[in-house]
XYZ file of C-alpha atoms in Angstrom:
723
model
C -0.157 -0.061 0.070
C 1.225 3.394 -0.838
C 2.853 5.443 2.127
C 0.336 8.247 1.310
C -2.605 6.203 2.709
C -1.077 5.852 6.045
C -1.757 9.478 6.836
C -5.160 11.469 7.654
C -5.516 14.035 5.120
C -7.587 17.235 4.855
C -8.366 19.012 1.740
C -9.807 21.941 -0.110
C -11.254 21.752 -3.680
C -9.346 24.577 -5.650
C -9.147 26.364 -9.016
C -5.660 26.305 -10.712
C -4.402 28.573 -13.640
C -1.296 28.590 -15.839
C -0.573 31.870 -17.066
C 2.214 33.391 -19.396
C 5.022 34.486 -17.029
C 5.691 37.712 -18.855
C 2.369 38.672 -20.137
C 0.282 37.406 -17.321
C -2.085 36.326 -19.942
C -4.605 33.319 -18.975
C -3.460 30.157 -20.693
C -5.172 27.211 -19.163
C -7.662 26.702 -16.226
C -7.899 23.390 -13.979
C -9.654 22.206 -11.278
C -7.670 20.462 -8.375
C -7.148 19.333 -4.815
C -5.110 20.780 -2.248
C -4.222 17.933 0.120
C -2.605 18.708 3.333
C -1.621 17.072 6.681
C -1.358 19.715 9.312
C 0.166 17.179 11.941
C 3.074 15.957 9.475
C 3.183 19.605 7.714
C 2.733 18.066 4.422
C 0.847 19.728 1.356
C 0.256 18.581 -2.124
C -1.771 20.095 -5.225
C -2.846 17.423 -7.525
C -4.504 17.785 -10.784
C -4.949 16.214 -14.182
C -3.890 18.176 -17.467
C -4.066 17.747 -20.974
C -1.425 20.221 -21.971
C 0.810 20.311 -25.132
C 4.245 19.508 -24.722
C 5.405 22.984 -25.479
C 3.439 24.438 -22.363
C 5.405 22.297 -20.053
C 8.549 24.381 -20.147
C 8.610 25.829 -16.476
C 10.572 28.909 -17.956
C 7.541 30.399 -19.557
C 4.734 29.622 -17.389
C 3.411 30.474 -13.783
C 0.844 28.523 -12.002
C -1.421 29.940 -9.242
C -4.226 28.432 -6.981
C -7.292 29.862 -5.302
C -10.259 28.594 -3.624
C -13.530 29.693 -2.040
C -11.865 30.747 0.872
C -9.346 32.947 -0.917
C -12.245 34.986 -2.450
C -12.794 37.989 -0.460
C -16.580 39.009 -0.537
C -16.325 41.970 2.059
C -17.482 45.537 0.949
C -14.095 46.807 1.293
C -12.122 44.150 -0.662
C -12.901 43.198 -4.047
C -10.195 40.468 -4.719
C -9.465 37.037 -5.699
C -6.320 35.992 -3.883
C -4.148 33.649 -6.332
C -1.196 31.985 -4.683
C 1.828 31.065 -6.684
C 2.548 27.341 -6.953
C 5.763 25.536 -8.279
C 5.120 22.657 -10.624
C 7.073 19.820 -9.480
C 6.044 16.807 -11.766
C 4.309 16.113 -14.829
C 3.876 12.325 -14.669
C 2.879 11.551 -18.332
C 0.275 9.164 -18.898
C 1.390 6.603 -21.765
C -0.911 5.154 -24.270
C -0.215 1.752 -23.188
C -1.419 2.533 -19.556
C -4.189 5.056 -20.251
C -7.293 3.139 -18.960
C -9.565 5.180 -21.395
C -7.647 4.084 -24.525
C -7.788 0.400 -23.170
C -11.374 0.687 -22.718
C -11.957 2.180 -26.470
C -9.560 -0.323 -27.761
C -11.183 -3.449 -25.993
C -14.614 -2.295 -27.191
C -13.774 -1.229 -30.490
C -14.845 2.065 -30.044
C -12.012 4.290 -31.251
C -13.411 5.556 -34.291
C -16.887 6.314 -32.613
C -15.907 8.447 -29.864
C -14.065 11.812 -29.224
C -12.387 12.763 -26.070
C -12.068 16.391 -25.052
C -11.303 18.383 -21.992
C -12.979 21.574 -23.133
C -16.126 22.623 -24.781
C -14.711 25.748 -26.278
C -11.093 25.923 -27.711
C -8.048 23.756 -27.496
C -10.069 20.595 -27.566
C -8.298 17.287 -28.238
C -10.395 15.141 -30.525
C -7.990 12.334 -30.120
C -6.416 11.121 -27.147
C -3.492 9.544 -29.039
C -0.480 10.578 -27.161
C 2.132 11.997 -29.764
C 4.567 14.655 -29.490
C 2.241 16.922 -31.580
C -0.731 16.489 -29.653
C -2.061 16.974 -26.101
C -0.680 14.632 -23.747
C -2.399 13.524 -20.530
C -0.339 14.097 -17.490
C -0.741 13.850 -13.618
C 0.231 17.031 -12.383
C 1.958 17.805 -8.933
C 2.498 21.193 -7.591
C 3.733 22.687 -4.495
C 2.740 26.331 -2.844
C 5.816 28.409 -2.630
C 4.124 30.965 -0.328
C 2.918 29.914 3.363
C -0.497 29.266 2.158
C -1.491 26.714 4.530
C -0.710 29.219 7.397
C -2.887 31.894 5.587
C -5.777 29.445 5.203
C -5.598 28.359 8.957
C -5.565 31.772 10.120
C -9.029 32.619 8.114
C -10.297 29.351 9.166
C -10.657 27.911 5.870
C -13.149 25.234 5.427
C -10.931 22.136 5.462
C -12.688 18.746 5.268
C -11.355 15.261 6.202
C -10.351 13.074 3.227
C -10.380 9.597 2.491
C -9.082 7.463 -0.606
C -12.182 5.050 -1.014
C -10.584 3.408 -3.931
C -7.039 2.644 -2.269
C -4.306 1.335 -4.098
C -3.484 -2.089 -2.867
C -1.667 -4.673 -4.931
C -2.212 -7.612 -2.338
C -5.932 -7.126 -1.492
C -8.815 -6.976 -3.972
C -11.082 -5.723 -1.137
C -9.978 -2.124 -2.309
C -11.866 -2.460 -5.506
C -15.165 -0.807 -5.954
C -17.694 -3.550 -6.155
C -20.919 -1.798 -5.404
C -23.929 -2.176 -7.822
C -24.163 0.416 -10.465
C -25.276 3.037 -10.657
C -23.262 4.693 -7.663
C -24.426 8.107 -6.579
C -21.517 10.698 -6.766
C -20.920 14.240 -5.940
C -18.389 16.280 -8.022
C -16.392 19.280 -6.603
C -14.686 21.398 -9.092
C -14.411 25.084 -10.448
C -16.079 25.086 -13.942
C -15.253 28.080 -15.857
C -12.352 28.858 -13.824
C -10.712 31.208 -16.459
C -13.555 33.428 -16.618
C -16.148 33.251 -13.308
C -14.228 31.934 -10.165
C -16.246 33.993 -8.031
C -19.534 32.293 -9.076
C -18.110 28.557 -9.565
C -15.224 28.228 -7.082
C -16.310 24.974 -4.998
C -19.226 24.187 -7.328
C -20.940 20.804 -6.629
C -22.535 18.780 -9.127
C -24.503 15.459 -8.651
C -24.961 12.239 -10.885
C -23.966 8.605 -10.823
C -21.124 6.330 -11.617
C -22.652 4.312 -14.642
C -19.590 2.423 -15.757
C -16.300 1.168 -14.245
C -13.657 -0.963 -16.010
C -12.571 -4.267 -14.539
C -9.458 -3.081 -13.196
C -11.263 -0.134 -11.068
C -9.225 2.429 -12.792
C -11.767 4.162 -15.159
C -15.374 5.350 -14.165
C -17.925 6.857 -16.686
C -20.551 9.079 -15.319
C -23.849 10.554 -16.536
C -22.802 13.946 -15.074
C -22.335 16.868 -17.766
C -18.514 17.690 -18.142
C -17.995 21.688 -18.186
C -14.809 23.585 -19.172
C -12.046 23.562 -16.557
C -13.454 20.713 -14.484
C -10.495 18.613 -15.374
C -8.730 17.544 -12.040
C -11.802 18.016 -10.012
C -13.037 15.506 -7.373
C -15.456 12.799 -7.902
C -16.640 11.551 -4.375
C -19.114 9.349 -3.066
C -22.496 10.878 -2.319
C -23.483 9.726 1.133
C -26.432 12.271 1.290
C -28.320 11.107 -1.500
C -31.698 11.613 -0.522
C -33.877 10.216 -3.448
C -31.928 7.245 -4.295
C -31.900 5.225 -0.914
C -31.752 2.032 -2.664
C -28.394 2.341 -3.998
C -27.164 3.627 -0.638
C -28.193 0.528 0.766
C -26.868 -1.646 -2.056
C -23.339 0.124 -1.871
C -23.180 0.443 1.755
C -20.281 -2.167 2.025
C -18.068 0.120 0.049
C -18.033 2.761 3.204
C -17.933 -0.146 5.589
C -14.633 -1.231 4.301
C -12.924 2.089 4.869
C -11.989 3.532 8.345
C -13.231 6.912 7.890
C -16.042 6.321 5.560
C -18.851 6.070 8.124
C -18.045 9.682 9.488
C -20.406 12.006 7.352
C -17.717 14.767 7.983
C -15.277 12.776 5.915
C -15.151 13.005 2.153
C -14.739 9.494 0.547
C -13.201 10.432 -2.909
C -13.027 8.148 -5.962
C -10.793 9.909 -8.145
C -10.077 13.044 -10.365
C -12.209 14.281 -13.105
C -10.765 13.643 -16.537
C -12.792 14.899 -19.462
C -15.804 14.253 -21.694
C -16.264 11.279 -24.091
C -18.520 12.207 -26.569
C -20.148 10.301 -29.462
C -18.987 11.198 -32.724
C -22.363 11.715 -34.156
C -23.404 13.836 -31.291
C -25.945 11.424 -29.866
C -24.321 11.390 -26.263
C -21.506 12.055 -23.923
C -20.317 10.806 -20.557
C -17.772 12.122 -18.018
C -14.504 10.410 -17.891
C -13.069 9.836 -14.074
C -9.648 8.413 -13.440
C -9.754 6.469 -10.133
C -7.280 7.054 -7.242
C -5.949 3.486 -7.711
C -4.772 4.605 -11.000
C -3.498 7.791 -9.992
C -1.515 6.901 -6.617
C -0.052 4.065 -8.433
C 1.934 6.546 -10.495
C 2.417 9.051 -7.738
C 3.645 6.341 -5.271
C 7.282 6.531 -6.389
C 7.573 10.259 -5.810
C 5.264 10.663 -2.564
C 7.002 7.820 -0.775
C 10.256 9.399 -0.847
C 8.799 12.839 0.342
C 6.315 11.644 2.997
C 8.996 9.722 4.891
C 10.288 12.973 6.334
C 8.475 16.295 7.260
C 8.403 18.956 4.242
C 10.344 21.956 4.894
C 8.256 25.129 3.931
C 10.108 28.293 3.213
C 8.250 31.441 4.784
C 8.901 34.055 2.154
C 7.667 37.522 1.907
C 5.052 38.096 -0.636
C 3.823 40.884 -2.910
C 0.723 41.401 -4.670
C 0.743 41.819 -8.540
C -2.560 42.642 -10.371
C -2.415 40.373 -13.515
C -2.984 41.890 -16.939
C -4.575 39.567 -19.282
C -7.118 39.180 -21.923
C -10.638 38.985 -20.848
C -12.487 37.691 -23.739
C -13.188 33.995 -22.782
C -17.072 33.669 -23.157
C -17.539 30.592 -21.130
C -21.116 30.725 -20.159
C -24.039 32.841 -21.072
C -27.354 33.594 -19.129
C -30.198 32.092 -20.977
C -33.886 33.563 -20.761
C -36.453 30.986 -19.893
C -39.314 32.699 -21.226
C -41.080 31.179 -24.388
C -42.459 32.898 -27.191
C -45.954 31.480 -28.670
C -45.641 30.750 -32.325
C -48.372 32.165 -34.493
C -49.752 34.382 -31.619
C -37.405 9.611 -6.865
C -38.033 7.831 -3.704
C -38.743 11.052 -1.862
C -42.526 11.326 -1.624
C -43.285 15.012 -1.829
C -47.009 14.260 -1.128
C -46.131 13.666 2.350
C -44.986 17.376 2.798
C -47.432 19.615 4.222
C -48.146 21.833 1.266
C -49.207 21.415 -2.517
C -46.760 23.684 -4.037
C -48.091 23.065 -7.649
C -51.303 24.997 -6.555
C -49.092 28.130 -5.823
C -47.457 28.229 -9.266
C -49.147 30.237 -11.735
C -48.682 30.400 -15.608
C -48.268 33.856 -17.026
C -48.879 34.697 -20.751
C -48.296 38.311 -22.012
C -49.260 39.981 -25.265
C -47.090 43.067 -26.246
C -48.273 45.873 -28.243
C -47.035 44.326 -31.367
C -49.186 41.243 -30.737
C -46.209 38.950 -30.024
C -47.111 36.619 -27.042
C -44.740 34.864 -24.745
C -45.035 33.173 -21.347
C -43.526 32.542 -18.143
C -44.318 31.304 -14.596
C -44.788 33.038 -11.216
C -45.410 31.949 -7.560
C -48.360 33.219 -5.294
C -47.428 34.666 -1.990
C -49.739 34.705 1.005
C -50.338 38.572 0.876
C -52.223 38.045 -2.793
C -49.140 39.102 -4.339
C -47.702 37.052 -7.322
C -43.705 37.328 -7.622
C -42.391 36.715 -10.997
C -39.402 37.983 -13.290
C -39.450 41.438 -14.864
C -38.702 40.077 -18.120
C -41.763 37.824 -17.948
C -43.967 40.663 -17.856
C -41.746 43.288 -19.911
C -40.017 40.925 -22.192
C -36.701 42.783 -21.200
C -35.066 43.875 -18.233
C -34.274 47.337 -19.744
C -37.964 47.781 -20.897
C -40.813 49.612 -18.825
C -43.400 49.381 -21.597
C -46.996 48.330 -20.320
C -48.044 45.232 -22.507
C -51.212 45.042 -24.157
C -52.541 41.891 -21.950
C -51.473 39.765 -19.031
C -53.219 36.439 -18.275
C -52.536 34.584 -15.326
C -53.612 31.076 -14.614
C -54.238 30.124 -10.905
C -54.816 26.717 -9.239
C -53.300 24.392 -11.859
C -55.117 26.290 -14.832
C -58.545 26.161 -13.323
C -59.001 30.031 -13.129
C -57.681 32.701 -15.106
C -57.161 36.486 -14.479
C -57.105 38.925 -17.396
C -55.460 42.340 -17.030
C -55.835 44.714 -19.897
C -53.486 47.401 -20.772
C -55.634 50.144 -19.303
C -55.800 48.000 -15.889
C -52.036 47.532 -15.842
C -50.560 50.396 -13.716
C -46.965 50.765 -12.431
C -47.133 50.921 -8.378
C -50.696 50.158 -8.234
C -50.826 46.655 -9.360
C -47.373 46.180 -10.850
C -44.335 46.851 -8.503
C -40.518 46.807 -9.838
C -38.293 46.845 -6.642
C -34.709 48.147 -7.362
C -35.960 49.053 -10.826
C -33.763 52.327 -10.935
C -30.556 50.059 -10.881
C -31.756 47.428 -13.367
C -30.152 44.696 -11.194
C -32.418 42.118 -9.922
C -34.991 40.732 -12.454
C -37.936 40.813 -10.115
C -41.588 41.896 -10.460
C -44.481 41.712 -8.122
C -48.325 41.527 -9.280
C -51.050 42.650 -6.939
C -54.184 40.443 -7.146
C -56.912 42.491 -5.626
C -59.955 41.323 -3.720
C -62.088 42.262 -6.630
C -60.022 40.096 -8.950
C -60.373 37.217 -6.382
C -64.169 37.589 -6.064
C -64.828 34.873 -8.628
C -62.471 32.271 -7.499
C -60.260 31.267 -4.629
C -56.611 30.647 -4.640
C -55.902 27.171 -3.276
C -52.532 27.627 -1.868
C -49.782 30.166 -1.489
C -46.346 30.756 -0.212
C -46.291 32.116 3.412
C -43.349 34.326 3.513
C -44.077 35.642 7.126
C -43.941 32.162 8.657
C -40.749 31.327 6.881
C -39.202 34.457 8.069
C -39.918 33.226 11.617
C -38.258 29.861 10.732
C -35.391 31.705 8.942
C -34.681 33.911 11.938
C -34.169 30.774 13.941
C -31.255 29.684 11.762
C -32.694 26.006 11.845
C -33.990 25.969 8.430
C -31.549 28.155 6.309
C -30.670 26.327 2.947
C -27.228 25.112 2.363
C -25.299 23.283 -0.213
C -26.501 19.720 -0.675
C -30.021 20.453 0.123
C -32.708 18.691 -1.845
C -34.674 21.194 -4.145
C -37.710 21.088 -6.425
C -38.527 23.423 -9.069
C -41.862 24.173 -10.495
C -42.893 26.169 -13.600
C -44.759 26.249 -16.717
C -41.741 25.367 -18.989
C -41.961 23.701 -22.302
C -45.630 22.679 -22.418
C -47.636 25.485 -21.096
C -50.696 25.950 -23.333
C -52.016 29.588 -23.177
C -55.514 28.058 -23.152
C -54.961 26.551 -19.832
C -52.060 23.873 -19.290
C -50.982 23.116 -15.761
C -47.594 23.665 -14.116
C -44.520 21.619 -15.337
C -42.512 20.689 -12.096
C -38.762 19.703 -12.007
C -36.991 18.770 -8.872
C -33.313 18.999 -8.222
C -30.961 19.841 -5.816
C -29.449 23.496 -5.191
C -26.014 23.473 -6.694
C -24.931 26.784 -5.645
C -26.147 29.825 -3.989
C -24.608 33.215 -5.076
C -25.143 36.474 -3.402
C -25.047 39.324 -5.899
C -27.373 41.852 -7.659
C -29.809 40.299 -10.341
C -30.124 41.559 -13.881
C -31.765 40.242 -17.065
C -29.909 36.855 -17.133
C -32.748 34.913 -18.937
C -32.142 33.971 -22.505
C -34.542 33.174 -25.316
C -35.316 29.654 -25.912
C -37.562 27.879 -28.163
C -38.308 25.279 -25.551
C -36.266 22.119 -26.311
C -34.762 20.389 -23.043
C -31.166 18.988 -23.180
C -31.219 18.515 -19.356
C -30.417 15.232 -17.756
C -33.497 14.492 -16.047
C -34.453 11.575 -14.219
C -35.866 9.181 -16.990
C -38.843 7.600 -15.244
C -39.984 11.246 -13.803
C -39.711 12.582 -17.240
C -41.653 9.847 -19.089
C -44.173 9.938 -16.389
C -44.562 13.619 -16.884
C -44.423 13.696 -20.734
C -47.184 10.707 -20.700
C -49.607 12.568 -18.533
C -49.144 15.728 -20.547
C -50.020 13.908 -23.799
C -52.713 12.052 -22.239
C -54.407 15.106 -20.889
C -53.623 17.310 -23.805
C -55.625 14.620 -25.705
C -58.471 14.709 -23.012
C -58.657 18.296 -23.750
C -58.578 18.251 -27.251
C -61.504 15.813 -27.184
C -63.598 18.051 -24.887
C -63.051 20.830 -27.386
C -64.162 18.585 -30.295
C -67.400 17.689 -28.272
C -68.074 21.363 -27.684
C -67.030 21.512 -24.137
C -66.364 25.164 -22.866
C -62.817 26.192 -22.364
C -63.861 27.977 -19.598
C -63.455 31.575 -20.956
C -65.988 34.053 -19.959
C -66.584 36.954 -22.520
C -66.855 40.276 -20.822
C -65.240 39.259 -17.492
C -61.671 39.601 -16.410
C -61.828 36.270 -14.572
C -62.820 32.872 -15.657
C -63.352 29.452 -14.319
C -63.175 26.050 -15.833
C -64.975 23.441 -14.074
C -63.822 20.732 -16.612
C -59.916 22.157 -16.765
C -57.665 19.434 -16.936
C -54.611 19.394 -14.401
C -51.179 18.378 -15.826
C -48.745 16.486 -13.773
C -45.958 18.467 -12.878
C -42.585 17.778 -14.039
C -40.136 16.940 -11.133
C -36.375 16.546 -10.823
C -34.621 15.889 -7.700
C -31.329 17.242 -6.954
C -29.040 19.173 -4.661
C -27.749 22.586 -3.861
C -24.681 22.964 -5.931
C -23.404 26.529 -4.855
C -24.383 29.552 -2.663
C -22.802 32.882 -3.366
C -23.243 35.667 -0.950
C -22.243 39.296 -1.729
C -22.598 42.226 0.512
C -24.068 40.008 3.110
C -26.992 39.201 0.866
C -27.777 35.867 -0.730
C -28.111 36.930 -4.429
C -28.297 33.937 -6.308
C -28.630 30.321 -5.936
C -27.605 27.738 -8.516
C -29.658 24.465 -8.497
C -29.753 21.537 -10.621
C -33.468 21.610 -10.750
C -34.236 22.119 -14.342
C -35.225 25.395 -15.741
C -36.680 25.082 -19.242
C -38.222 27.628 -21.770
C -41.111 29.115 -19.856
C -40.010 28.455 -16.366
C -38.839 31.944 -15.600
C -40.705 33.316 -12.568
C -41.299 29.786 -11.398
C -40.672 28.550 -7.866
C -37.939 26.535 -6.351
C -38.447 24.884 -2.923
C -35.933 22.989 -0.731
C -36.425 20.349 1.968
C -35.260 19.951 5.349
C -35.652 16.951 7.780
C -37.180 18.203 11.182
C -38.339 16.739 14.391
C -42.216 17.192 14.321
C -44.665 17.811 17.149
C -44.592 13.985 17.776
C -40.917 13.680 17.950
C -40.960 11.964 14.505
C -38.692 13.083 11.539
C -40.620 15.123 9.037
C -39.648 16.549 5.576
C -40.217 20.278 5.619
C -40.835 22.003 2.399
C -39.662 25.610 2.104
C -39.621 28.212 -0.235
C -36.302 29.020 -1.869
C -36.871 31.605 -4.602
C -37.810 31.837 -8.310
C -36.171 30.662 -11.351
C -34.622 33.429 -13.744
C -32.486 31.617 -16.323
C -30.473 28.651 -17.190
C -26.934 28.646 -18.593
C -25.933 28.521 -22.567
C -22.611 27.444 -23.519
C -20.848 29.700 -26.438
C -21.578 26.637 -28.542
C -25.197 27.203 -28.295
C -25.857 24.292 -25.800
C -28.587 24.829 -23.272
C -27.814 23.714 -19.670
C -31.118 23.295 -18.259
C -29.734 21.922 -15.135
C -27.811 24.900 -14.461
C -30.650 26.813 -12.758
C -30.040 30.573 -11.719
C -32.357 31.593 -9.002
C -33.329 34.604 -7.176
C -33.407 33.557 -3.450
C -36.084 34.468 -0.984
C -33.514 36.947 0.773
C -33.816 39.330 -2.418
C -37.562 38.666 -2.471
C -37.962 39.786 0.977
C -35.910 42.732 0.265
C -38.035 43.625 -2.613
C -41.285 43.420 -0.475
C -39.582 45.535 2.111
C -38.891 48.221 -0.502
C -42.446 48.389 -2.115
C -44.326 47.920 1.196
C -44.727 51.706 1.565
C -46.730 52.001 -1.509
C -49.014 48.720 -1.371
C -52.451 49.622 -0.494
C -52.688 47.834 3.121
C -56.504 47.538 2.881
C -55.787 44.946 -0.027
C -52.718 43.340 0.915
C -51.067 42.032 3.818
C -48.680 44.700 5.208
C -45.149 43.558 5.064
C -43.650 46.538 6.633
C -43.601 45.159 9.948
C -40.912 44.195 12.654
C -39.988 40.961 10.779
C -39.072 42.856 7.656
C -37.365 45.449 9.547
C -34.699 42.805 10.695
C -33.898 42.359 7.166
C -30.923 45.164 7.314
C -29.071 43.658 4.266
C -28.486 47.232 2.770
C -28.985 50.896 3.544
C -32.261 52.306 2.725
C -33.078 55.914 2.064
C -36.604 57.297 1.991
C -37.891 53.749 2.255
C -36.138 52.491 -0.871
C -33.102 50.253 -1.181
C -29.904 52.133 -1.831
C -26.954 50.470 -3.500
C -23.718 51.786 -4.045
C -21.978 52.046 -7.738
C -19.620 49.253 -6.755
C -22.547 47.047 -5.536
C -24.468 47.611 -8.818
C -21.573 46.700 -10.789
C -20.950 43.423 -8.878
C -24.624 42.385 -8.908
C -24.751 43.040 -12.689
C -21.444 41.174 -13.283
C -22.892 38.276 -11.226
C -26.204 37.857 -13.309
C -24.427 38.147 -16.484
C -22.080 35.313 -15.258
C -18.882 37.744 -15.546
C -16.307 37.682 -13.080
C -16.943 39.834 -10.048
C -13.831 40.491 -8.357
C -10.267 41.492 -9.272
C -7.688 38.728 -9.653
C -4.714 39.547 -7.623
C -1.644 37.342 -7.856
C 0.724 36.681 -4.773
C 4.215 35.528 -5.267
C 7.462 35.328 -3.425
C 9.465 38.558 -3.492
C 12.708 38.308 -5.108
C 15.789 38.311 -2.787
């Protein structure tokens, strides 16, 4: 067994950059692991690379690392601190020992698949390791600054680390023998050349779907994104909705001394790249196991770990890097749709029926163009949605010709004509002067509700009490569910599409128009059984509706009235997708964005996202509590045009409450619950002036950068001073 396995390690997921030593231009971005033993004063940086040989000349390149703990998000400091590293080894992986090549050769698939480590430029379509092509290497680096001292001083979030797939030439018990698929979580920094603030420490969730017989290669259904190479692939011990797989693979955890500890990360290997079918019909993420990696590292690590590593404590200086910033990694993508020619978790056991609180919204502009989105009914007879759902664009304040809102899963409809739509009377746009958060409130008057009753709504006041208790705040890894009228919404009255997934990341920044225009095709990796169930119900009930119309059954429209009720209205089963929180970003002490793997499709904009917490109920039993997380704004789109429906960008409840606090002084208290109370007064996120939120120019710039998916802070590269 390699000597590295005899040590209790701790780690941080990191982002790595290799830059030109003279121009400071960014060249390559990687993910990696910063592995330390505080007791033995050992530290290693390990990653994978696919660099061409000409970039391995140490004289012309410099390498730097950063992590979430080194990104300063205070109001006074706007820096991403990068610490210089020394590349100590490029351990080249030869063709004859590359497990991916062996797999493709064995299965006769060389001509049918392409391997790549990037979705943009510099991609390698052939993993043949020749001098003129990119060569796979295991990269070992050492920090040349006292970075460990720095991280300890700021209480960095080190986690215990365990090599699950230990290299052991004498014992086959180290092999991964659990039944596939195996749930995993991935820690990396995708888009690390352009948006480190947003994606540092980003988590994704999926499954190991294939492993080779030597336990050196894994294939996963998780989407590979730029700069994820070198990131961590870990066992997901918190997989809420695949308990069966957890039970089937429990012996994997039992075989390892630290695996039963929930505070310890049990790691399978490092992310390698993407294996794509040449005809474009599919792709899988490639992961190299620790068994394979440690076998190659053992000759180097054994000689160094046998004694304490002497660290030079050098004075450091900060150098602002100058480089080209024209790397378009990811684009926010509107999730409204234009109307052409005009798991095992039982959510039914929760205490609310969230689909009843979701509304469909169709809007007709003054040119007759129709588009739709979604919204969420709040308990004060307000509907919260995105500004671009109502006004089509964040920059526009032009009142539309008509707004139609479908309540109660399409059973009731409210119509607001142009002369009935009044800013600051029934349409409210918080922070509108700043054009940052894509947020809009629609007040539903008591007169509007005279013909029907809203079945369910989100009680924010109750949730404020829970949030102030600090017991139910959302966290990375929490289960989530998104609901919205994406894809299938019929302006004549279809029901909500529901999609559940875990929150991937929460980002605190100002929101802008971040939703892209989409025709409504889904490229998400949703749970197949759930998707099939939803699609089957959709077409079945659509056929029922068509049959009713053929038989002359009323569609529920009521000429001459701004409300309608359809006693025969169909109810579509919501689309559901289960996942986890991947990232939480907080700027200016405000949770400003949440990224979730719950799908956001065309038409989902403004729809609700909910998260779940296990709490002890009144009877002393564990209950699954459903809580409002926020509203969907957009998904992501790669610069090659591919839509990432499972990259769901969300305005969290924190921002929604802040918006309600701002508009509370102009809401008619007789028709709406007064939100300007003591509970809201506790939400002192930012300065107020005359009852309105006041943002500084710096804050506005940060928020706009965030929702444009551009870097928020300035890179500062710290290197040793010359003696």
